[in-house]
C-alpha cells in the first residue's frame, strides 16, 4: 500500500484528493454567521466565476450535484423539459424531472453515442419546451457532447432555458458559460475539482432567476430565489459545509496558479495518453469517434477479462479502480455485448500518477 496507507482512488468520482487539499479542509471550524465565513465565500465567488467563464452568480450548495439538478428542474421548468439522454446520468435528470412532477420528454440515443445538434433542433422547433437538459460529459459512457454545437442550436430558441450538467467536466474542460449562453450550469466537488464529495456549484443567469421568481413549487432547500438573496450577502440560507468550502477556496487558488488553459491542456494530454494506451493494449474506446471525454476514458474490454479480478488485483497494487458502470455493463452483458471499464484522468492527477496507474493496469491485465 502506498500514499499514506490508502488505495489511490481512480474511479470516475469521487476521485483522489491530494493531501494539501485535505489539510485545507481541516482548518478549525468557524460559525457560518460570522465575518470570517463571509470573507471565505466572498473569496470563492470571483474565482468560481473565472472557472465557469461567467459574470453570472456562481453559488455553492451543501449537497452533491444531484441537488442542483433538482433545483434546475423545480425552478426553471414550467411547460415541458427536453431531457437529452445518452447514458445513466442524463437519464437520471429525466427521472428527477418526472419525480418533481414536471412534464418531460426524452431525446434518447444509445449508450456510447452523442447528442447531435440537428436532433435538438428537430425537437425544440416544435415549441413544446421551455427548458432543455444536456449532460456535457456522460460519466457512464465516457461521451463528451459538443457543447459549442449544441449551444448554437439552443440559442435559436430564446424562451428555452439551457440547463447543463458539467458534473464530470467543469475545470477539466473549458466550458465558457456566458459565451455558450447557459442558464444554469452545475457541477460537483468530487470530480475534476478534486475535492471530497459534498459540495455542488452552479451558475445561474439573470433570466433564469427572473423565471424562477415566478415559478410555483420551487421547493425549500433549492429555492434559487432564497439562495440568491443569501449569495448576495456572501451567506448561505442554511448551515454550509464550511470545511469543504475551505478546501474549495484552496483548490481554486491551485487551479488559477496552474492557469486554466494549462489545466485544460493537461487534461487533454492525459486523455490522449490514455487513449493511446488503450489502442496499444488492444482494447477499443466505447464512445463514438470524435466525442471521447477529456476527463475520463471508457474502454471496451475486447479481451473479455474478469473485471472483478482486475479490480481486486489493482487493489493489491494500491489502486482503487472502476470495473465499469454497473447498470450499463449489466445491460451490455444481457445483450451479449462486450463490457466496459473506465479510467479517470481528472483533477490533480500528474503525469507520474497516470504513468504509474497505466503501468499497474498493464501488469495486472497480463496476469488475467
Ligand atoms: C455526469 C454526472 N451527472 C450527475 C451526477 C450526479 O452527481 P452527484 O453524485 O454529485 O449528485 C454524476 C455523478 O457521478 C455524474 O457523473
Tab-separated table of C-alpha atoms and ligand atoms in Angstrom:
chain	number	residue	atom	x	y	z
A	1	UNK	CA	0.000	0.000	0.000
A	2	UNK	CA	1.318	3.430	-0.933
A	3	UNK	CA	0.445	7.063	-0.241
A	4	UNK	CA	-0.380	7.249	3.485
A	5	UNK	CA	-1.633	3.645	3.561
A	6	UNK	CA	-4.655	4.089	1.369
A	7	UNK	CA	-5.605	2.866	-2.065
A	8	UNK	CA	-5.244	5.720	-4.530
A	9	UNK	CA	-8.700	6.442	-5.843
A	10	UNK	CA	-9.198	6.081	-9.603
A	11	UNK	CA	-12.941	5.706	-10.017
A	12	UNK	CA	-14.608	8.458	-12.084
A	13	UNK	CA	-15.737	10.237	-8.966
A	14	UNK	CA	-15.117	10.627	-6.173
A	15	UNK	CA	-11.510	10.925	-7.242
A	16	UNK	CA	-8.241	11.114	-5.329
A	17	UNK	CA	-7.902	14.194	-3.119
A	18	UNK	CA	-4.341	15.377	-2.589
A	19	UNK	CA	-3.017	15.833	0.913
A	20	UNK	CA	-2.696	19.638	0.753
A	21	UNK	CA	-6.395	19.835	-0.125
A	22	UNK	CA	-7.412	17.520	2.685
A	23	UNK	CA	-5.352	19.646	5.042
A	24	UNK	CA	-7.037	22.803	3.761
A	25	UNK	CA	-10.378	21.214	4.686
A	26	UNK	CA	-9.114	20.508	8.197
A	27	UNK	CA	-8.878	24.131	9.348
A	28	UNK	CA	-10.545	24.987	12.678
A	29	UNK	CA	-14.302	25.422	12.404
A	30	UNK	CA	-15.940	28.845	12.236
A	31	UNK	CA	-19.568	29.859	12.615
A	32	UNK	CA	-21.330	30.450	9.337
A	33	UNK	CA	-22.902	33.709	10.513
A	34	UNK	CA	-19.519	35.368	11.027
A	35	UNK	CA	-17.344	37.853	9.161
A	36	UNK	CA	-14.830	35.058	8.606
A	37	UNK	CA	-17.367	32.960	6.723
A	38	UNK	CA	-18.493	35.920	4.641
A	39	UNK	CA	-14.856	36.572	3.772
A	40	UNK	CA	-14.431	32.936	2.744
A	41	UNK	CA	-17.493	32.931	0.451
A	42	UNK	CA	-16.541	36.354	-0.930
A	43	UNK	CA	-13.088	34.983	-1.786
A	44	UNK	CA	-14.552	31.906	-3.507
A	45	UNK	CA	-17.112	33.716	-5.686
A	46	UNK	CA	-14.864	35.609	-8.169
A	47	UNK	CA	-12.591	32.587	-8.572
A	48	UNK	CA	-15.540	30.325	-9.378
A	49	UNK	CA	-16.713	32.866	-11.957
A	50	UNK	CA	-13.324	32.587	-13.655
A	51	UNK	CA	-13.549	28.793	-13.810
A	52	UNK	CA	-17.103	28.978	-15.208
A	53	UNK	CA	-16.195	31.860	-17.582
A	54	UNK	CA	-19.217	33.841	-16.445
A	55	UNK	CA	-20.432	37.074	-14.927
A	56	UNK	CA	-23.469	35.184	-13.577
A	57	UNK	CA	-23.809	34.312	-9.907
A	58	UNK	CA	-21.993	31.038	-9.146
A	59	UNK	CA	-23.462	29.603	-5.965
A	60	UNK	CA	-22.152	26.887	-3.689
A	61	UNK	CA	-24.546	24.315	-2.280
A	62	UNK	CA	-24.053	21.852	0.540
A	63	UNK	CA	-25.296	18.906	-1.477
A	64	UNK	CA	-23.969	16.784	-4.256
A	65	UNK	CA	-24.610	17.780	-7.857
A	66	UNK	CA	-27.978	15.985	-7.910
A	67	UNK	CA	-29.295	18.720	-5.616
A	68	UNK	CA	-28.713	21.377	-8.236
A	69	UNK	CA	-30.102	19.020	-10.932
A	70	UNK	CA	-33.320	19.023	-8.935
A	71	UNK	CA	-33.067	22.803	-8.389
A	72	UNK	CA	-32.810	23.375	-12.140
A	73	UNK	CA	-35.992	21.389	-12.723
A	74	UNK	CA	-38.044	22.807	-9.854
A	75	UNK	CA	-37.106	26.437	-10.537
A	76	UNK	CA	-36.818	26.570	-14.309
A	77	UNK	CA	-39.215	24.061	-15.875
A	78	UNK	CA	-42.839	25.116	-16.270
A	79	UNK	CA	-44.190	23.939	-19.621
A	80	UNK	CA	-42.046	20.923	-20.503
A	81	UNK	CA	-38.378	19.946	-20.385
A	82	UNK	CA	-36.447	18.133	-23.107
A	83	UNK	CA	-34.012	15.738	-21.427
A	84	UNK	CA	-31.194	14.699	-23.765
A	85	UNK	CA	-30.356	11.161	-22.652
A	86	UNK	CA	-27.205	9.298	-23.689
A	87	UNK	CA	-26.388	7.355	-20.551
A	88	UNK	CA	-27.191	6.824	-16.873
A	89	UNK	CA	-26.662	10.352	-15.536
A	90	UNK	CA	-28.611	12.117	-18.260
A	91	UNK	CA	-31.375	9.542	-17.694
A	92	UNK	CA	-31.253	10.408	-14.001
A	93	UNK	CA	-32.002	14.071	-14.816
A	94	UNK	CA	-35.102	12.903	-16.705
A	95	UNK	CA	-36.101	10.791	-13.668
A	96	UNK	CA	-35.673	13.852	-11.444
A	97	UNK	CA	-37.978	15.878	-13.705
A	98	UNK	CA	-40.615	13.148	-13.618
A	99	UNK	CA	-40.352	12.729	-9.850
A	100	UNK	CA	-40.735	16.509	-9.418
A	101	UNK	CA	-43.965	16.241	-11.387
A	102	UNK	CA	-42.723	18.354	-14.316
A	103	UNK	CA	-43.687	17.407	-17.881
A	104	UNK	CA	-40.613	15.881	-19.523
A	105	UNK	CA	-39.660	14.214	-22.807
A	106	UNK	CA	-36.584	12.158	-23.510
A	107	UNK	CA	-34.415	12.678	-26.570
A	108	UNK	CA	-32.552	9.409	-26.275
A	109	UNK	CA	-29.627	7.942	-28.196
A	110	UNK	CA	-27.884	4.614	-27.475
A	111	UNK	CA	-25.094	4.485	-24.872
A	112	UNK	CA	-21.782	5.489	-26.416
A	113	UNK	CA	-23.404	7.950	-28.791
A	114	UNK	CA	-23.502	11.734	-28.525
A	115	UNK	CA	-26.461	14.105	-28.741
A	116	UNK	CA	-26.326	15.890	-32.106
A	117	UNK	CA	-27.458	19.484	-32.746
A	118	UNK	CA	-29.892	18.536	-35.512
A	119	UNK	CA	-31.743	16.163	-33.145
A	120	UNK	CA	-32.125	19.001	-30.643
A	121	UNK	CA	-33.256	21.433	-33.327
A	122	UNK	CA	-35.897	18.979	-34.524
A	123	UNK	CA	-37.361	18.772	-31.019
A	124	UNK	CA	-37.086	22.427	-29.991
A	125	UNK	CA	-38.706	23.712	-33.146
A	126	UNK	CA	-41.984	22.088	-32.058
A	127	UNK	CA	-42.229	24.894	-29.487
A	128	UNK	CA	-43.275	22.341	-26.861
A	129	UNK	CA	-40.405	23.060	-24.449
A	130	UNK	CA	-39.351	25.818	-22.074
A	131	UNK	CA	-36.135	24.063	-20.952
A	132	UNK	CA	-33.516	21.627	-22.208
A	133	UNK	CA	-31.185	19.489	-20.087
A	134	UNK	CA	-27.866	18.382	-21.532
A	135	UNK	CA	-25.172	16.361	-19.800
A	136	UNK	CA	-21.826	17.644	-21.047
A	137	UNK	CA	-19.799	14.619	-20.019
A	138	UNK	CA	-21.768	11.366	-19.618
A	139	UNK	CA	-19.656	9.695	-16.949
A	140	UNK	CA	-21.266	6.277	-17.502
A	141	UNK	CA	-20.148	6.086	-21.153
A	142	UNK	CA	-17.210	8.495	-21.453
A	143	UNK	CA	-19.013	10.517	-24.129
A	144	UNK	CA	-18.440	14.255	-24.134
A	145	UNK	CA	-21.172	16.065	-26.019
A	146	UNK	CA	-20.118	19.011	-28.177
A	147	UNK	CA	-21.482	21.943	-26.181
A	148	UNK	CA	-20.481	24.603	-28.728
A	149	UNK	CA	-22.523	22.935	-31.482
A	150	UNK	CA	-25.462	22.241	-29.182
A	151	UNK	CA	-25.440	25.777	-27.767
A	152	UNK	CA	-25.614	27.253	-31.268
A	153	UNK	CA	-28.927	25.434	-31.793
A	154	UNK	CA	-30.380	26.057	-28.323
A	155	UNK	CA	-29.670	29.798	-28.678
A	156	UNK	CA	-32.104	29.906	-31.616
A	157	UNK	CA	-34.886	29.421	-29.053
A	158	UNK	CA	-34.752	32.315	-26.589
A	159	UNK	CA	-37.667	31.030	-24.471
A	160	UNK	CA	-35.877	27.775	-23.715
A	161	UNK	CA	-33.801	27.567	-20.522
A	162	UNK	CA	-30.416	25.997	-21.303
A	163	UNK	CA	-29.520	23.695	-18.388
A	164	UNK	CA	-26.176	21.898	-18.464
A	165	UNK	CA	-24.699	19.217	-16.210
A	166	UNK	CA	-20.927	19.691	-16.108
A	167	UNK	CA	-20.501	17.430	-13.072
A	168	UNK	CA	-17.593	15.477	-14.523
A	169	UNK	CA	-16.168	18.109	-16.854
A	170	UNK	CA	-16.067	21.543	-15.197
A	171	UNK	CA	-12.469	22.668	-14.544
A	172	UNK	CA	-11.126	19.749	-16.611
A	173	UNK	CA	-12.591	21.055	-19.873
A	174	UNK	CA	-13.219	24.651	-20.859
A	175	UNK	CA	-16.912	25.474	-20.541
A	176	UNK	CA	-17.494	29.134	-21.334
A	177	UNK	CA	-20.869	29.633	-19.697
A	178	UNK	CA	-21.557	33.175	-20.921
A	179	UNK	CA	-20.331	32.570	-24.453
A	180	UNK	CA	-22.479	29.434	-24.688
A	181	UNK	CA	-25.479	31.177	-23.144
A	182	UNK	CA	-26.006	28.547	-20.435
A	183	UNK	CA	-28.751	29.494	-17.973
A	184	UNK	CA	-27.821	27.026	-15.264
A	185	UNK	CA	-24.541	25.158	-15.318
A	186	UNK	CA	-23.877	22.790	-12.441
A	187	UNK	CA	-21.013	20.714	-11.148
A	188	UNK	CA	-19.933	18.654	-8.122
A	189	UNK	CA	-16.867	18.888	-5.912
A	190	UNK	CA	-15.759	15.255	-6.173
A	191	UNK	CA	-14.797	15.156	-9.855
A	192	UNK	CA	-12.383	17.449	-11.700
A	193	UNK	CA	-12.348	19.894	-8.769
A	194	UNK	CA	-10.520	17.118	-6.868
A	195	UNK	CA	-12.287	17.815	-3.590
A	196	UNK	CA	-14.107	15.432	-1.273
A	197	UNK	CA	-17.789	14.913	-2.133
A	198	UNK	CA	-20.418	17.161	-0.567
A	199	UNK	CA	-20.486	20.424	-2.487
A	200	UNK	CA	-22.198	21.458	-5.685
A	201	UNK	CA	-21.552	24.653	-7.612
A	202	UNK	CA	-23.875	26.229	-10.156
A	203	UNK	CA	-24.014	29.383	-12.244
A	204	UNK	CA	-27.457	30.900	-12.717
A	205	UNK	CA	-28.249	33.555	-15.339
A	206	UNK	CA	-30.280	36.694	-14.657
A	207	UNK	CA	-33.077	35.451	-16.910
A	208	UNK	CA	-33.119	32.141	-15.033
A	209	UNK	CA	-33.546	33.987	-11.723
A	210	UNK	CA	-36.347	36.043	-13.316
A	211	UNK	CA	-38.093	32.870	-14.438
A	212	UNK	CA	-37.597	31.175	-11.060
A	213	UNK	CA	-39.124	34.172	-9.329
A	214	UNK	CA	-42.461	33.422	-10.992
A	215	UNK	CA	-42.251	29.645	-10.760
A	216	UNK	CA	-44.654	27.950	-8.343
A	217	UNK	CA	-43.475	24.893	-6.376
A	218	UNK	CA	-39.770	25.720	-6.224
A	219	UNK	CA	-39.452	23.721	-3.022
A	220	UNK	CA	-37.490	24.876	0.011
A	221	UNK	CA	-33.848	23.780	0.141
A	222	UNK	CA	-33.176	24.519	-3.518
A	223	UNK	CA	-35.271	27.640	-3.957
A	224	UNK	CA	-32.988	29.686	-6.229
A	225	UNK	CA	-34.545	32.956	-5.117
A	226	UNK	CA	-33.751	32.316	-1.444
A	227	UNK	CA	-30.280	31.077	-2.383
A	228	UNK	CA	-29.676	34.258	-4.395
A	229	UNK	CA	-30.721	36.542	-1.521
A	230	UNK	CA	-28.129	34.914	0.728
A	231	UNK	CA	-25.496	34.685	-2.007
A	232	UNK	CA	-25.631	38.450	-2.483
A	233	UNK	CA	-24.698	38.849	1.194
A	234	UNK	CA	-21.898	36.242	0.961
A	235	UNK	CA	-24.026	33.881	3.022
A	236	UNK	CA	-25.968	30.666	2.606
A	237	UNK	CA	-29.553	30.221	3.866
A	238	UNK	CA	-28.671	27.007	5.721
A	239	UNK	CA	-25.577	25.700	7.508
A	240	UNK	CA	-22.948	25.157	4.799
A	241	UNK	CA	-20.152	22.568	4.680
A	242	UNK	CA	-17.561	25.094	5.851
A	243	UNK	CA	-14.679	22.590	5.776
A	244	UNK	CA	-15.310	21.781	2.144
A	245	UNK	CA	-15.536	25.464	1.314
A	246	UNK	CA	-12.076	25.956	2.801
A	247	UNK	CA	-10.969	23.140	0.509
A	248	UNK	CA	-12.747	24.729	-2.458
A	249	UNK	CA	-11.007	28.055	-1.885
A	250	UNK	CA	-7.681	26.208	-1.768
A	251	UNK	CA	-8.422	24.231	-4.939
A	252	UNK	CA	-9.477	27.364	-6.813
A	253	UNK	CA	-6.186	29.021	-5.878
A	254	UNK	CA	-4.335	25.961	-7.150
A	255	UNK	CA	-6.310	25.940	-10.417
A	256	UNK	CA	-5.671	29.618	-11.072
A	257	UNK	CA	-1.994	29.277	-10.176
A	258	UNK	CA	-1.654	26.428	-12.680
A	259	UNK	CA	-3.568	28.557	-15.217
A	260	UNK	CA	-6.934	27.417	-16.557
A	261	UNK	CA	-5.681	26.907	-20.099
A	262	UNK	CA	-2.730	24.889	-18.824
A	263	UNK	CA	-5.138	22.810	-16.751
A	264	UNK	CA	-7.354	22.097	-19.767
A	265	UNK	CA	-4.287	21.212	-21.851
A	266	UNK	CA	-3.107	18.823	-19.127
A	267	UNK	CA	-6.476	17.070	-19.196
A	268	UNK	CA	-6.312	16.800	-22.997
A	269	UNK	CA	-2.788	15.395	-22.799
A	270	UNK	CA	-3.824	12.755	-20.261
A	271	UNK	CA	-6.840	11.790	-22.369
A	272	UNK	CA	-4.575	11.380	-25.419
A	273	UNK	CA	-2.064	9.328	-23.454
A	274	UNK	CA	-4.808	7.075	-22.077
A	275	UNK	CA	-6.418	6.581	-25.494
A	276	UNK	CA	-3.040	5.652	-26.981
A	277	UNK	CA	-2.548	3.166	-24.165
A	278	UNK	CA	-5.998	1.683	-24.875
A	279	UNK	CA	-5.037	1.071	-28.501
A	280	UNK	CA	-1.598	-0.280	-27.592
A	281	UNK	CA	-3.257	-2.762	-25.213
A	282	UNK	CA	-5.620	-3.951	-27.962
A	283	UNK	CA	-8.772	-2.533	-26.373
A	284	UNK	CA	-11.281	-0.203	-28.019
A	285	UNK	CA	-12.817	3.102	-26.988
A	286	UNK	CA	-16.514	2.957	-26.112
A	287	UNK	CA	-17.601	6.454	-27.261
A	288	UNK	CA	-18.288	7.146	-30.896
A	289	UNK	CA	-15.214	8.729	-32.513
A	290	UNK	CA	-14.900	12.480	-32.012
A	291	UNK	CA	-16.836	12.540	-28.738
A	292	UNK	CA	-14.338	10.977	-26.325
A	293	UNK	CA	-14.210	12.624	-22.911
A	294	UNK	CA	-11.100	14.530	-21.844
A	295	UNK	CA	-11.612	13.826	-18.124
A	296	UNK	CA	-12.040	10.033	-18.285
A	297	UNK	CA	-11.812	7.191	-20.761
A	298	UNK	CA	-14.431	4.463	-21.166
A	299	UNK	CA	-12.852	1.312	-22.578
A	300	UNK	CA	-14.420	-1.703	-24.288
A	301	UNK	CA	-12.950	-4.839	-22.754
A	302	UNK	CA	-12.353	-6.609	-26.059
A	303	UNK	CA	-10.377	-9.338	-24.240
A	304	UNK	CA	-13.388	-10.404	-22.137
A	305	UNK	CA	-11.341	-10.155	-18.922
A	306	UNK	CA	-12.571	-10.893	-15.428
A	307	UNK	CA	-13.137	-7.238	-14.498
A	308	UNK	CA	-13.794	-8.048	-10.861
A	309	UNK	CA	-10.438	-9.811	-10.671
A	310	UNK	CA	-8.782	-6.867	-12.412
A	311	UNK	CA	-10.235	-4.575	-9.777
A	312	UNK	CA	-9.098	-6.871	-6.939
A	313	UNK	CA	-5.588	-7.175	-8.316
A	314	UNK	CA	-5.322	-3.436	-8.872
A	315	UNK	CA	-6.384	-3.089	-5.239
A	316	UNK	CA	-3.436	-5.252	-4.205
A	317	UNK	CA	-1.171	-2.803	-6.044
A	318	UNK	CA	-2.649	0.116	-4.114
A	319	UNK	CA	-5.200	1.430	-6.609
A	320	UNK	CA	-8.957	1.556	-6.240
A	321	UNK	CA	-10.264	1.326	-9.814
A	322	UNK	CA	-13.513	1.031	-11.717
A	323	UNK	CA	-14.910	-2.128	-13.281
A	324	UNK	CA	-17.442	-0.326	-15.484
A	325	UNK	CA	-20.681	1.476	-14.755
A	326	UNK	CA	-22.798	-1.238	-13.116
A	327	UNK	CA	-26.173	-0.829	-14.803
A	328	UNK	CA	-24.664	-0.197	-18.217
A	329	UNK	CA	-22.453	-3.281	-18.009
A	330	UNK	CA	-25.453	-5.349	-16.881
A	331	UNK	CA	-27.355	-4.180	-19.965
A	332	UNK	CA	-24.401	-4.745	-22.302
A	333	UNK	CA	-23.935	-8.217	-20.805
A	334	UNK	CA	-27.624	-9.065	-21.243
A	335	UNK	CA	-27.365	-8.036	-24.912
A	336	UNK	CA	-24.335	-10.308	-25.345
A	337	UNK	CA	-22.047	-7.324	-25.892
A	338	UNK	CA	-18.560	-6.666	-24.538
A	339	UNK	CA	-18.341	-4.920	-21.160
A	340	UNK	CA	-16.569	-1.667	-20.334
A	341	UNK	CA	-14.318	-0.197	-17.661
A	342	UNK	CA	-13.317	3.413	-17.073
A	343	UNK	CA	-10.097	5.233	-16.284
A	344	UNK	CA	-10.451	8.764	-14.893
A	345	UNK	CA	-7.704	11.313	-15.570
A	346	UNK	CA	-9.062	14.449	-13.999
A	347	UNK	CA	-8.396	16.865	-11.192
A	348	UNK	CA	-4.909	16.980	-9.726
A	349	UNK	CA	-3.575	13.870	-11.455
A	350	UNK	CA	0.058	14.295	-12.535
A	351	UNK	CA	1.964	12.709	-15.420
A	352	UNK	CA	3.712	10.473	-12.910
A	353	UNK	CA	0.403	9.428	-11.302
A	354	UNK	CA	-1.070	8.462	-14.678
A	355	UNK	CA	2.078	6.623	-15.802
A	356	UNK	CA	2.096	4.610	-12.569
A	357	UNK	CA	-1.595	3.803	-12.915
A	358	UNK	CA	-1.330	2.667	-16.547
A	359	UNK	CA	1.789	0.615	-15.757
A	360	UNK	CA	-0.056	-1.119	-12.911
A	361	UNK	CA	-3.047	-1.832	-15.179
A	362	UNK	CA	-0.687	-3.314	-17.750
A	363	UNK	CA	0.940	-5.648	-15.232
A	364	UNK	CA	-2.405	-6.755	-13.825
A	365	UNK	CA	-4.019	-7.259	-17.249
A	366	UNK	CA	-1.130	-9.534	-18.344
A	367	UNK	CA	-1.963	-11.888	-15.463
A	368	UNK	CA	-5.708	-12.165	-16.190
B	1	LIG	C1	-22.450	13.364	-15.310
B	1	LIG	C2	-22.972	13.250	-13.923
B	1	LIG	N1	-24.080	13.915	-13.602
B	1	LIG	C3	-24.599	13.867	-12.377
B	1	LIG	C4	-24.022	13.119	-11.387
B	1	LIG	C5	-24.605	13.126	-10.022
B	1	LIG	O1	-23.793	13.933	-9.249
B	1	LIG	P1	-23.690	13.762	-7.661
B	1	LIG	O2	-23.279	12.346	-7.422
B	1	LIG	O3	-22.666	14.786	-7.286
B	1	LIG	O4	-25.047	14.052	-7.122
B	1	LIG	C6	-22.868	12.383	-11.662
B	1	LIG	C7	-22.224	11.555	-10.639
B	1	LIG	O5	-21.362	10.761	-10.873
B	1	LIG	C8	-22.325	12.467	-12.969
B	1	LIG	O6	-21.205	11.814	-13.277
